[in-house]
Amino acid sequence: MKKPVPPELRRAIRFKKRKKIYENMRISIATVIAAFFAILFLMPIVLTITNSFMSSSEISANYGSVFATNDKGGKVYISEKVNLKFIPDIVSFSQYTTVLLKSPEYLLKFWNSVILVGPIVLFQLIVASLASYGFARYSGKLRSLVFFSYVILMLMPYQVTLVPNYLVAEKLNILNTYWAIWLPGIFSPFAVYLLTKFMKRIPVGVMEAAQIDGAGEWQIYRLICMPLCKGALCSAAILVFIDYWNMVEQPLILLSDAEMHPLSVFLSKINSGEIGLAFAVATIYMVPSLLVFLYGEEYLVDGITYQGGVKG
């Protein structure tokens, strides 16, 4: 005959089972809530992409009341219900044909965005990596003061620094040129702060060992710090790209020529009578950011979570 199970053991087993059930319920509830908010946040993106494949007549039928105006050009009261549709009745590529082939104005703005953002990302990483190496390698009161200034500048919003940037650009006679956007972006303090915190966690012994072996500062920077900071560099590149790809205030203030404005500014100026084109242009505008994020997601997570120590 089997020995009877002690009451204490039975209670412990029941408690363990109830605890496991509660944990599973908690995980399930958290998953459902997270999925709900994920779907809620993704709905505008999905709506924009699917509506970009609708015909002009279908879009006008669904959303025409939203953009209706009176005889004086003002907005009218919407008495009809807006028909939000995620699946078009007939898939049409006419909006993309117009944007990509018949209206070079949209592509011009897209390439303006590329011209403005590309050099900022590239040269900001170069400047930030060199400055971060100096901040991480050397200490002193001057170093602390300069780094503290970087932190203060990083905490300031663009609206605060736009006026000084405008005055400096005016003194340098670079207003209404790409340099008025490039220079403040290249020397932005965000990447410096991120990479400095990353480099400071690289073991000092690794650099001292390289110095004993005869490596100079440039070799330590290029052969040791840069490979170890690959994740942080990718993270900074992704964040800087998304930040400047969506910039609006800087071009509006520093570029008086509308022909030089990026697509982020032009999106708000699309004619209200071209609702379908607005969806198509918005979809094209989202593609680079989505590709950069999806391609660099692993690097982004690794650069944020990994604290700069030596792996392995």
CSV table of N, CA and C in Angstrom, one decimal, residues 109 166 174-178 180-181 248-262 265 269:
chain,number,residue,atom,x,y,z
A,109,LYS,N,10.9,66.1,-53.1
A,109,LYS,CA,10.8,66.3,-51.6
A,109,LYS,C,11.4,65.1,-50.9
A,166,TYR,N,19.4,79.9,-35.7
A,166,TYR,CA,19.1,80.8,-36.8
A,166,TYR,C,20.1,82.0,-36.8
A,174,ILE,N,24.8,81.2,-44.1
A,174,ILE,CA,24.4,79.9,-44.7
A,174,ILE,C,22.9,79.6,-44.5
A,175,LEU,N,22.1,80.7,-44.2
A,175,LEU,CA,20.7,80.5,-44.2
A,175,LEU,C,20.2,80.2,-45.6
A,176,ASN,N,19.1,79.3,-45.6
A,176,ASN,CA,18.5,78.9,-46.9
A,176,ASN,C,19.5,78.0,-47.7
A,177,THR,N,20.4,77.3,-47.0
A,177,THR,CA,21.3,76.3,-47.6
A,177,THR,C,21.2,75.1,-46.7
A,178,TYR,N,21.6,73.9,-47.3
A,178,TYR,CA,21.6,72.7,-46.5
A,178,TYR,C,22.5,72.7,-45.3
A,180,ALA,N,22.7,74.9,-43.1
A,180,ALA,CA,22.0,75.4,-42.0
A,180,ALA,C,21.3,74.3,-41.2
A,181,ILE,N,21.0,73.2,-41.9
A,181,ILE,CA,20.5,72.0,-41.3
A,181,ILE,C,21.6,71.0,-40.9
A,248,VAL,N,10.6,68.9,-38.7
A,248,VAL,CA,9.7,69.8,-39.3
A,248,VAL,C,10.1,71.3,-39.0
A,249,GLU,N,10.4,71.5,-37.7
A,249,GLU,CA,10.7,72.9,-37.3
A,249,GLU,C,11.9,73.5,-38.0
A,250,GLN,N,13.0,72.7,-38.1
A,250,GLN,CA,14.3,73.2,-38.6
A,250,GLN,C,14.2,73.6,-40.1
A,251,PRO,N,13.6,72.8,-40.9
A,251,PRO,CA,13.5,73.3,-42.3
A,251,PRO,C,12.6,74.5,-42.5
A,252,LEU,N,11.5,74.5,-41.7
A,252,LEU,CA,10.6,75.6,-41.8
A,252,LEU,C,11.2,77.0,-41.5
A,253,ILE,N,12.1,76.9,-40.5
A,253,ILE,CA,12.7,78.2,-40.0
A,253,ILE,C,14.0,78.5,-40.8
A,254,LEU,N,14.8,77.5,-41.1
A,254,LEU,CA,16.1,77.8,-41.6
A,254,LEU,C,16.2,77.7,-43.2
A,255,LEU,N,15.1,77.1,-43.8
A,255,LEU,CA,15.1,77.1,-45.3
A,255,LEU,C,13.9,77.8,-45.8
A,256,SER,N,14.1,79.0,-46.3
A,256,SER,CA,13.0,79.8,-46.8
A,256,SER,C,12.5,79.4,-48.1
A,257,ASP,N,13.4,78.7,-48.9
A,257,ASP,CA,13.0,78.2,-50.2
A,257,ASP,C,12.2,76.9,-50.1
A,258,ALA,N,11.0,76.9,-50.5
A,258,ALA,CA,10.1,75.7,-50.3
A,258,ALA,C,10.6,74.5,-51.2
A,259,GLU,N,11.4,74.8,-52.2
A,259,GLU,CA,11.9,73.7,-53.1
A,259,GLU,C,12.9,72.9,-52.3
A,260,MET,N,13.5,73.4,-51.3
A,260,MET,CA,14.5,72.6,-50.5
A,260,MET,C,13.9,71.9,-49.3
A,261,HIS,N,12.6,72.1,-49.1
A,261,HIS,CA,12.0,71.4,-47.9
A,261,HIS,C,11.9,69.9,-48.1
A,262,PRO,N,12.1,69.2,-47.0
A,262,PRO,CA,12.0,67.7,-47.1
A,262,PRO,C,10.5,67.3,-47.1
A,265,VAL,N,8.0,68.1,-44.2
A,265,VAL,CA,7.3,69.4,-44.2
A,265,VAL,C,6.2,69.4,-45.3
A,269,LYS,N,1.3,70.0,-46.5
A,269,LYS,CA,0.9,71.0,-47.5
A,269,LYS,C,0.3,70.4,-48.7
